[in-house]
Coordinates of N, CA and C in Angstrom, one line a residue:
X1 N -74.2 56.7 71.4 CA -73.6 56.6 70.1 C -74.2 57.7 69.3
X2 N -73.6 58.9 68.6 CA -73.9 59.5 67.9 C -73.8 59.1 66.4
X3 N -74.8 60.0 65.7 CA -75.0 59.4 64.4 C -74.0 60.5 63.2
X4 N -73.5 59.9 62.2 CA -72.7 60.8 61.6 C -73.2 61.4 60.6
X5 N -73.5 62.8 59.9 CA -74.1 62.8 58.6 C -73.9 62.6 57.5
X6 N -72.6 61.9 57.1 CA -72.6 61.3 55.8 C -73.1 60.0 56.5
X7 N -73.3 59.0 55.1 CA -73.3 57.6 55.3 C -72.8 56.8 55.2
X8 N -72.6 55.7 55.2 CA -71.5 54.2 54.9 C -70.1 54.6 55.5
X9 N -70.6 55.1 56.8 CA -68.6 55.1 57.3 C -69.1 55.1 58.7
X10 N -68.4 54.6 59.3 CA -68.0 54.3 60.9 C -66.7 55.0 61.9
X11 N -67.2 55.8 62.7 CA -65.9 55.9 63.3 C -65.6 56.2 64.7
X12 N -64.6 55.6 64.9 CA -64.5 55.3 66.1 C -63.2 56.4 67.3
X13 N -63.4 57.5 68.2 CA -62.8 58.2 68.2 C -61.9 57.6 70.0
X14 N -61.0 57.5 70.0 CA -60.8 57.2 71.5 C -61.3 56.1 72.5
X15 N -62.2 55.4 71.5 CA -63.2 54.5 72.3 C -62.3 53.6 73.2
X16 N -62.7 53.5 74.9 CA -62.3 52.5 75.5 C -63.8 51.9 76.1
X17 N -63.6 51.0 77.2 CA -64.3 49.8 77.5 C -63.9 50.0 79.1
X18 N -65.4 49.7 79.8 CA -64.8 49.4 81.3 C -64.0 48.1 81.2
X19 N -63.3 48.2 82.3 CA -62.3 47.0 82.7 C -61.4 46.5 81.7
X20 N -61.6 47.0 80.8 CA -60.5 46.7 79.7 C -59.6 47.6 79.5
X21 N -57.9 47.0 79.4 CA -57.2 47.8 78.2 C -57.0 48.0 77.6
X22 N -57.8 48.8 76.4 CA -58.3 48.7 75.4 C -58.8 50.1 74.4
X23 N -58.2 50.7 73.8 CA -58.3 52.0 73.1 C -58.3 51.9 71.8
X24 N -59.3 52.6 71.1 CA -59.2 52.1 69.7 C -59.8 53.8 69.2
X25 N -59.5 53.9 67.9 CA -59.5 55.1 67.1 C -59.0 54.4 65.1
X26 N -60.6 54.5 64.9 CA -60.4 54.4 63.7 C -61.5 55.1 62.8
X27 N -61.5 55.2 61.4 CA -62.1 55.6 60.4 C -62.5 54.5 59.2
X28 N -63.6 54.6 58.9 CA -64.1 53.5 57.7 C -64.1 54.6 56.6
X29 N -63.5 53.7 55.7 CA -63.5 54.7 53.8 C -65.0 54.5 53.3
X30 N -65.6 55.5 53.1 CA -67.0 55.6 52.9 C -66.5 54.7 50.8
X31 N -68.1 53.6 51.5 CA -68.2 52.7 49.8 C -66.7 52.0 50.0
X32 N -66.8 51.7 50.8 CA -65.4 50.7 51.1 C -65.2 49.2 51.7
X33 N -64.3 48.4 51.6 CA -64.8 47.3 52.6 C -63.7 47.6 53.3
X34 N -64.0 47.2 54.4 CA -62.9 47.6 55.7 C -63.0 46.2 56.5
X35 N -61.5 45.3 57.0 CA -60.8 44.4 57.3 C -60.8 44.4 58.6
X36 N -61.2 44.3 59.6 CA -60.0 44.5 60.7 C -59.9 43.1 61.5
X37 N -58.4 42.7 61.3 CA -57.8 41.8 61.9 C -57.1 41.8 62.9
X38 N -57.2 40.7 63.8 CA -56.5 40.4 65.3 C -56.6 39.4 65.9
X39 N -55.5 38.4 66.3 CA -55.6 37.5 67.3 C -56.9 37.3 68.3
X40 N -57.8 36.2 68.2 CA -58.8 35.9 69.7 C -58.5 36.7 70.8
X41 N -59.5 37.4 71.0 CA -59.4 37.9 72.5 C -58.6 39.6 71.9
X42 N -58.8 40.2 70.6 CA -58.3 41.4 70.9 C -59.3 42.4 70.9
X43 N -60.3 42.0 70.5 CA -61.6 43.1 70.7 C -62.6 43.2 69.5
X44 N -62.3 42.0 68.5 CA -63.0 42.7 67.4 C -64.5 42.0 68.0
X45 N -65.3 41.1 68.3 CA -66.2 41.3 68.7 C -67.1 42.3 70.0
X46 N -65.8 42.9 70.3 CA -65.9 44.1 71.6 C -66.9 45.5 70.4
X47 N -66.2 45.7 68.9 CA -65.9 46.5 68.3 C -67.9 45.8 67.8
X48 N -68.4 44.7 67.5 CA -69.6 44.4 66.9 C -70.4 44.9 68.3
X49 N -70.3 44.7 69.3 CA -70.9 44.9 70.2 C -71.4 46.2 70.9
X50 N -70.1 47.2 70.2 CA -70.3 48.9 70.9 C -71.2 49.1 69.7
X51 N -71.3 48.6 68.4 CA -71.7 49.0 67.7 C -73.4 48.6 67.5
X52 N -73.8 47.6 68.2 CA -75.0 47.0 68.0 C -75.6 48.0 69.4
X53 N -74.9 48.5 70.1 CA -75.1 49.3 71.3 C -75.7 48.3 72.8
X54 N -75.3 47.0 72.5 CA -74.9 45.9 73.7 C -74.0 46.6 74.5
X55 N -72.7 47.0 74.0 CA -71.6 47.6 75.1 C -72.0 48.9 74.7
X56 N -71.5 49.7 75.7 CA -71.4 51.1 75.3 C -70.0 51.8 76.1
X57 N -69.5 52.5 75.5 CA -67.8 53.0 75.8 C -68.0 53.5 77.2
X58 N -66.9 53.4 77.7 CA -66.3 54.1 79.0 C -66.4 55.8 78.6
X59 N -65.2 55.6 77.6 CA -65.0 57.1 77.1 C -64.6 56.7 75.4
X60 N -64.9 58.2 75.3 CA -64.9 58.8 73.5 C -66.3 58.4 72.4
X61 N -66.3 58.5 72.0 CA -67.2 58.4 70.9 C -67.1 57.4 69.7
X62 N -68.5 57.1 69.3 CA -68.5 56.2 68.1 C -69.5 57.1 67.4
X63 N -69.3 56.9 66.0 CA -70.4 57.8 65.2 C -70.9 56.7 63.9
X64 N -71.6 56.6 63.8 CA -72.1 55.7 62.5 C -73.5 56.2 61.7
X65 N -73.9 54.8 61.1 CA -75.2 55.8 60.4 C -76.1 54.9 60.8
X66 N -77.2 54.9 60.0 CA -78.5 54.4 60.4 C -78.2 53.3 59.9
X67 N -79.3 52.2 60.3 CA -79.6 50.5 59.5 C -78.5 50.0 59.0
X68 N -77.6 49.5 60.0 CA -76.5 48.8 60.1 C -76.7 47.4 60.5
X69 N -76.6 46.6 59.7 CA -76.9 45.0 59.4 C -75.7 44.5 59.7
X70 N -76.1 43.7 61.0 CA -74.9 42.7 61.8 C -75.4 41.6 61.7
X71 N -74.2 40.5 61.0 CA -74.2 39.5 61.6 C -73.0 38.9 62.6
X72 N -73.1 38.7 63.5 CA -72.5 38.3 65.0 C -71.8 37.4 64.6
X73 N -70.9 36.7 65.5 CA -69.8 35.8 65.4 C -70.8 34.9 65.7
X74 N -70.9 33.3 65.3 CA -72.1 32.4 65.6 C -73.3 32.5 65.0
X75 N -73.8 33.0 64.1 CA -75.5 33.8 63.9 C -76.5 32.3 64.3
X76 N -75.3 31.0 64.5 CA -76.6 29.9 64.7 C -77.0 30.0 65.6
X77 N -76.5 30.8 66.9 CA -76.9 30.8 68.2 C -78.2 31.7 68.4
X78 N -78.6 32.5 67.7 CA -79.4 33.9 66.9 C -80.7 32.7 67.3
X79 N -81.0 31.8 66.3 CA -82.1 31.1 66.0 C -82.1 29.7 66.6
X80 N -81.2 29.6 67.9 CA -81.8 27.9 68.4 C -82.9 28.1 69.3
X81 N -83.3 27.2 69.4 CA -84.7 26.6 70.4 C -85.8 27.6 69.7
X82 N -85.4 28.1 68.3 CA -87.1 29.2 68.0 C -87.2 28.1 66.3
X83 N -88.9 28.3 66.1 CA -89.6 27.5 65.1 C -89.0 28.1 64.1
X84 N -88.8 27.2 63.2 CA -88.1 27.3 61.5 C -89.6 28.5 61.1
X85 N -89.2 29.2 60.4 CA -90.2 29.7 59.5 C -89.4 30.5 59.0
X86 N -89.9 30.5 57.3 CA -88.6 31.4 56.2 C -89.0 32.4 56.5
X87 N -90.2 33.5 56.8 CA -90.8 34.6 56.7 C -90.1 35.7 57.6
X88 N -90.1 34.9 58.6 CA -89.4 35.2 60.2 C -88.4 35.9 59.8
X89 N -87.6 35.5 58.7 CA -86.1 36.2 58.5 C -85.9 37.0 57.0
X90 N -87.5 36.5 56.3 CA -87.1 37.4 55.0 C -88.0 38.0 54.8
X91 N -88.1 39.3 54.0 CA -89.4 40.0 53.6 C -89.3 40.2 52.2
X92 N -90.5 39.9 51.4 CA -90.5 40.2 49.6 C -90.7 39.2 49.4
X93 N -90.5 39.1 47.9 CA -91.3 37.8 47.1 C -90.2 37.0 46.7
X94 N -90.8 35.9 47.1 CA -90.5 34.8 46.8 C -89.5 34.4 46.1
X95 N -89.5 34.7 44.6 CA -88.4 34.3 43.5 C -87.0 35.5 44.0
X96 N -87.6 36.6 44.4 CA -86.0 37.2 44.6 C -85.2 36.7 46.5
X97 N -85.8 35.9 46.9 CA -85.3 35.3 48.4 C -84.7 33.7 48.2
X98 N -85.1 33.2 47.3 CA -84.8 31.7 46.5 C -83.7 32.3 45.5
X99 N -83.4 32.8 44.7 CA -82.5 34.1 44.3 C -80.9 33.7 45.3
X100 N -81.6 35.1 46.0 CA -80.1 35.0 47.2 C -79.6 33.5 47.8
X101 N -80.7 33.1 48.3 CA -80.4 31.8 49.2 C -79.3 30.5 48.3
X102 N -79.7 30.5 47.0 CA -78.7 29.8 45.9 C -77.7 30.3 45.6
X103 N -77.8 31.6 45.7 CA -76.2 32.7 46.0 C -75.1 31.7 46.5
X104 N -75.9 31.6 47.8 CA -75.2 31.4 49.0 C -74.8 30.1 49.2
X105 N -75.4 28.9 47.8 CA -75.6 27.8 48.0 C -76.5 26.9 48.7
X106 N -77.3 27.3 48.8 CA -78.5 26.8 50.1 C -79.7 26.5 49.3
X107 N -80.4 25.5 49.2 CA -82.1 25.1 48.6 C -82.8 26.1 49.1
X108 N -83.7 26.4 48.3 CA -84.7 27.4 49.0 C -85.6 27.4 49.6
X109 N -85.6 26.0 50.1 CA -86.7 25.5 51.5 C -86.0 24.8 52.7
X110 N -84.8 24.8 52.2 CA -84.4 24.1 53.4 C -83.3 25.1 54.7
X111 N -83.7 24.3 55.7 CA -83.6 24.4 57.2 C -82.2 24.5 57.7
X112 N -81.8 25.4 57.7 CA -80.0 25.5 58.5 C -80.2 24.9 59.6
X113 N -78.8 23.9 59.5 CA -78.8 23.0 60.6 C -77.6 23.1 61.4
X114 N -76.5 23.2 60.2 CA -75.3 23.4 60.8 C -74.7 24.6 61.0
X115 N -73.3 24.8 61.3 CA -73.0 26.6 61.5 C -72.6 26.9 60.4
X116 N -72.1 26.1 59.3 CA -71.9 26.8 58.0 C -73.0 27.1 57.3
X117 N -74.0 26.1 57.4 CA -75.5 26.5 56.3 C -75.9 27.5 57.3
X118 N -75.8 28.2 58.5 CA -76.7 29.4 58.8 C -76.1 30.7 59.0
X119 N -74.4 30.4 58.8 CA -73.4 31.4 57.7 C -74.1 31.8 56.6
X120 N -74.3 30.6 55.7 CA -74.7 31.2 54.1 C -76.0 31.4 54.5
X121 N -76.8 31.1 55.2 CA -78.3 31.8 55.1 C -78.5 33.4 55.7
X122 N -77.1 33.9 56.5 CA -78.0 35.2 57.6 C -76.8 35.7 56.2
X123 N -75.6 35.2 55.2 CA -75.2 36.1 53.7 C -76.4 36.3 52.9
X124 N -77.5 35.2 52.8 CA -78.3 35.2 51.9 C -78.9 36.8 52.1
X125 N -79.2 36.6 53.8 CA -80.0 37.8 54.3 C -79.3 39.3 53.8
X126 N -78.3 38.7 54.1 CA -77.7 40.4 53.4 C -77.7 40.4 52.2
X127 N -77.2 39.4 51.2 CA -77.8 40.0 49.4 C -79.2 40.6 49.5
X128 N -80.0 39.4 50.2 CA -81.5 39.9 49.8 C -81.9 41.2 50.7
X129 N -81.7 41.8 52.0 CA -81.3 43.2 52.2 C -80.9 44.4 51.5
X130 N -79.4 43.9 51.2 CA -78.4 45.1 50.3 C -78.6 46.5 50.9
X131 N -78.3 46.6 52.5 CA -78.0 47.6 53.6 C -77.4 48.2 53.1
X132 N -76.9 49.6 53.4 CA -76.3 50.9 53.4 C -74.7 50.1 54.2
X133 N -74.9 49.5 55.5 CA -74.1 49.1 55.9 C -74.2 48.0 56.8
X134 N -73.1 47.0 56.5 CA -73.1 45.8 57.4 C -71.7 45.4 58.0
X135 N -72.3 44.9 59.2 CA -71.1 44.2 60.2 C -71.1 43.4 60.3
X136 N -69.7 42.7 60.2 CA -70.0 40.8 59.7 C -68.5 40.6 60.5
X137 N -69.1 39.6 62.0 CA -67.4 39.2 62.4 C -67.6 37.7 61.9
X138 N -66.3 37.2 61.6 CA -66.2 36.5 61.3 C -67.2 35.2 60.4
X139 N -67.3 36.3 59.3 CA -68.3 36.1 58.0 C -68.0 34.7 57.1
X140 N -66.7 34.2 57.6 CA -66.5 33.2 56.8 C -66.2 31.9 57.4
X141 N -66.6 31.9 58.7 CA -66.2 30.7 59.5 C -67.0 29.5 59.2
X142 N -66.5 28.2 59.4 CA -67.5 27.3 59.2 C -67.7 27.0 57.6
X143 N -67.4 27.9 57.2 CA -67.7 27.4 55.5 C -66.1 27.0 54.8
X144 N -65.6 25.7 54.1 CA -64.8 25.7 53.5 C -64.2 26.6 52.4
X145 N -65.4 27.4 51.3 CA -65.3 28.1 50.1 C -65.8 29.6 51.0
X146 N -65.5 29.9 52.4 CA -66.4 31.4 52.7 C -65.1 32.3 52.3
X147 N -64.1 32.2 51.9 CA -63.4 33.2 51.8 C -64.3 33.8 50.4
X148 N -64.1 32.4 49.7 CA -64.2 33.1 47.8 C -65.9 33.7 47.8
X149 N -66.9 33.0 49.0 CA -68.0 33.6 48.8 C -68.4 34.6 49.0
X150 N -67.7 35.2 50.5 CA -67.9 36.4 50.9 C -67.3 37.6 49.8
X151 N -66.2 37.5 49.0 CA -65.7 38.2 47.5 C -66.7 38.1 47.0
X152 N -67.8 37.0 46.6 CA -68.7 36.9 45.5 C -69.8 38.4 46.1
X153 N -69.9 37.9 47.1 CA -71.5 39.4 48.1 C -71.1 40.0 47.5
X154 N -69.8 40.7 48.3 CA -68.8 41.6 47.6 C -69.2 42.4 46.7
X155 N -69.0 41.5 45.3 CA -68.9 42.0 44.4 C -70.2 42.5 43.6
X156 N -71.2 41.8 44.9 CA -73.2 42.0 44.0 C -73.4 42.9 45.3
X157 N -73.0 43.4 45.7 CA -73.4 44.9 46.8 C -73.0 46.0 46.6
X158 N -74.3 47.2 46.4 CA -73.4 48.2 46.5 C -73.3 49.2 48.0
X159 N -73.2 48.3 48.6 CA -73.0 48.8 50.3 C -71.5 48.3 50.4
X160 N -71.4 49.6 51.7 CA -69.9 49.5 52.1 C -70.2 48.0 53.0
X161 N -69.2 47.3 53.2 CA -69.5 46.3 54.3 C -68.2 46.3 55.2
X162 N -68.5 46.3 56.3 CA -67.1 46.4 57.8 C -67.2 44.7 57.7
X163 N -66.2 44.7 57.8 CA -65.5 43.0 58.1 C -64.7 42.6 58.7
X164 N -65.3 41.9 59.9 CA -64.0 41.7 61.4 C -63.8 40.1 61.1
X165 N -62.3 39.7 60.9 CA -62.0 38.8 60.8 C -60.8 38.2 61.4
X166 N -60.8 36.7 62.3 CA -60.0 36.4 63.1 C -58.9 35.1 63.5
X167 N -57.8 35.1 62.6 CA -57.1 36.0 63.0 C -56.8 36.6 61.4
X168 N -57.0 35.8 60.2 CA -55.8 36.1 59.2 C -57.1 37.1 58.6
X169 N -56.5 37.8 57.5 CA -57.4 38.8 56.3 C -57.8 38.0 55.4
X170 N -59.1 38.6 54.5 CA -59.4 38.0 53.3 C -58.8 38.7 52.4
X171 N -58.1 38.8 51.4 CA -57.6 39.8 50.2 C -59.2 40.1 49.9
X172 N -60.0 41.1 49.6 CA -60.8 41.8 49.1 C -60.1 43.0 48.1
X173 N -60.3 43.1 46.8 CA -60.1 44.2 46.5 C -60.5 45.3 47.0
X174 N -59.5 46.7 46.7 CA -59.4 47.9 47.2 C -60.0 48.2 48.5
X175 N -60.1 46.9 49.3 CA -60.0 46.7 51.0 C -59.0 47.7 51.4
X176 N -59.6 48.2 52.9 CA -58.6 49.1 54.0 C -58.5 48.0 55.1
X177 N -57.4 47.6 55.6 CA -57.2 46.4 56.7 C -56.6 47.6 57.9
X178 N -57.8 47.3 59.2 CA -57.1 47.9 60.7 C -56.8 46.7 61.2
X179 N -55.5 46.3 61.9 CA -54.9 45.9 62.7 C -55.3 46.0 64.3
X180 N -56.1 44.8 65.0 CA -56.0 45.1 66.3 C -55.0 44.0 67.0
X181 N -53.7 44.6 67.5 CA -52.8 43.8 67.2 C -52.8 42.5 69.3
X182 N -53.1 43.1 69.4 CA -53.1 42.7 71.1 C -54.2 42.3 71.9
X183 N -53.8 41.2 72.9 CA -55.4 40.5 73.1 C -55.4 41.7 74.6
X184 N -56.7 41.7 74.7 CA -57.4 42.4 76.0 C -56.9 42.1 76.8
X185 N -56.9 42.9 78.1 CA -56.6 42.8 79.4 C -57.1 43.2 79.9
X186 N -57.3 43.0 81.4 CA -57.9 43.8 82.6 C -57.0 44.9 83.4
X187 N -57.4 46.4 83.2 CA -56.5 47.1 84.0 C -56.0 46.6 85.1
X188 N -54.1 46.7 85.2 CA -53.5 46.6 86.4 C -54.5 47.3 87.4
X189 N -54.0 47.2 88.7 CA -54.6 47.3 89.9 C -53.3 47.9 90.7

């Protein structure tokens, strides 16, 4: 993965995947939020994955920048079978981490149990962050109100944030939505 010298933009040049049929070529609008929507199974967690550098391309290039904050499809899977401790996941003082976490709707001592309270806790993590850039698939799952809250981040960030969402779009203002329109396959033989 090469690194690009501007910041807050991602891009993706020709990238394929072993065993996959699968080619993608895109560009992120630097201080932008960027959409990209597709049917289960078309790649957008392929796309969190080349980027966390778990996959890495067959062929072409990806270029991005430094301290890019993912959170994964599931983030409750992230923290089962490990000991609760707030510290573990936040750094700084106290009143500005109790802060975010009420952002997000969440007590400031209490313990994510389900998959929507550890949605709004790993958002908390990004208010209380406030990255250059974040990767968030499917940022709103699990929560009934995550459409309107992921708008609220939104609008208290000044980081670009990439948003893989599956299958429909969030309206975000002055959002760029990529289309990945087709689910994966395995190259004919």
């Amino acid at each position: 993965m090469m690194q690009l010298q501007t910041t807050h933009e991602i891009r993706f040049d020709n990238v394929t995947v072993e065993n996959l049929n699968w080619q993608l070529s895109f560009t992120t609008k630097s201080s932008r939020i960027t959409v990209i929507v597709g049917p289960n199974g078309s790649g957008k967690t392929t796309i969190v994955k080349l980027l966390s550098g778990l996959l890495q391309p067959k062929t072409g290039h990806i270029y991005t920048t430094n301290n890019v904050f993912i959170i994964p499809q599931g983030p409750m899977m992230l923290t089962v079978g490990c000991s609760w401790n707030q510290e573990d996941y936040f750094i700084g003082d106290q009143t500005s981490i109790n802060r975010c976490l009420q952002a997000v709707g969440l007590p400031d001592t209490h313990q994510p149990r389900t998959p929507g309270e550890w949605q709004r806790f790993h958002l908390a993590r990004l208010l209380h962050t406030s990255p250059p850039l974040a990767v968030l698939d499917e940022p709103c799952s699990h929560m009934d109100d995550g459409d309107s809250l992921l708008r609220h981040i939104v609008g208290c960030l000044p980081t670009t944030i990439f948003v893989i969402l599956s299958p429909n779009p969030i309206y975000i203002p002055d959002s760029q939505i990529i289309s990945v329109p087709t689910k994966l396959s395995a190259p004919a033989k």
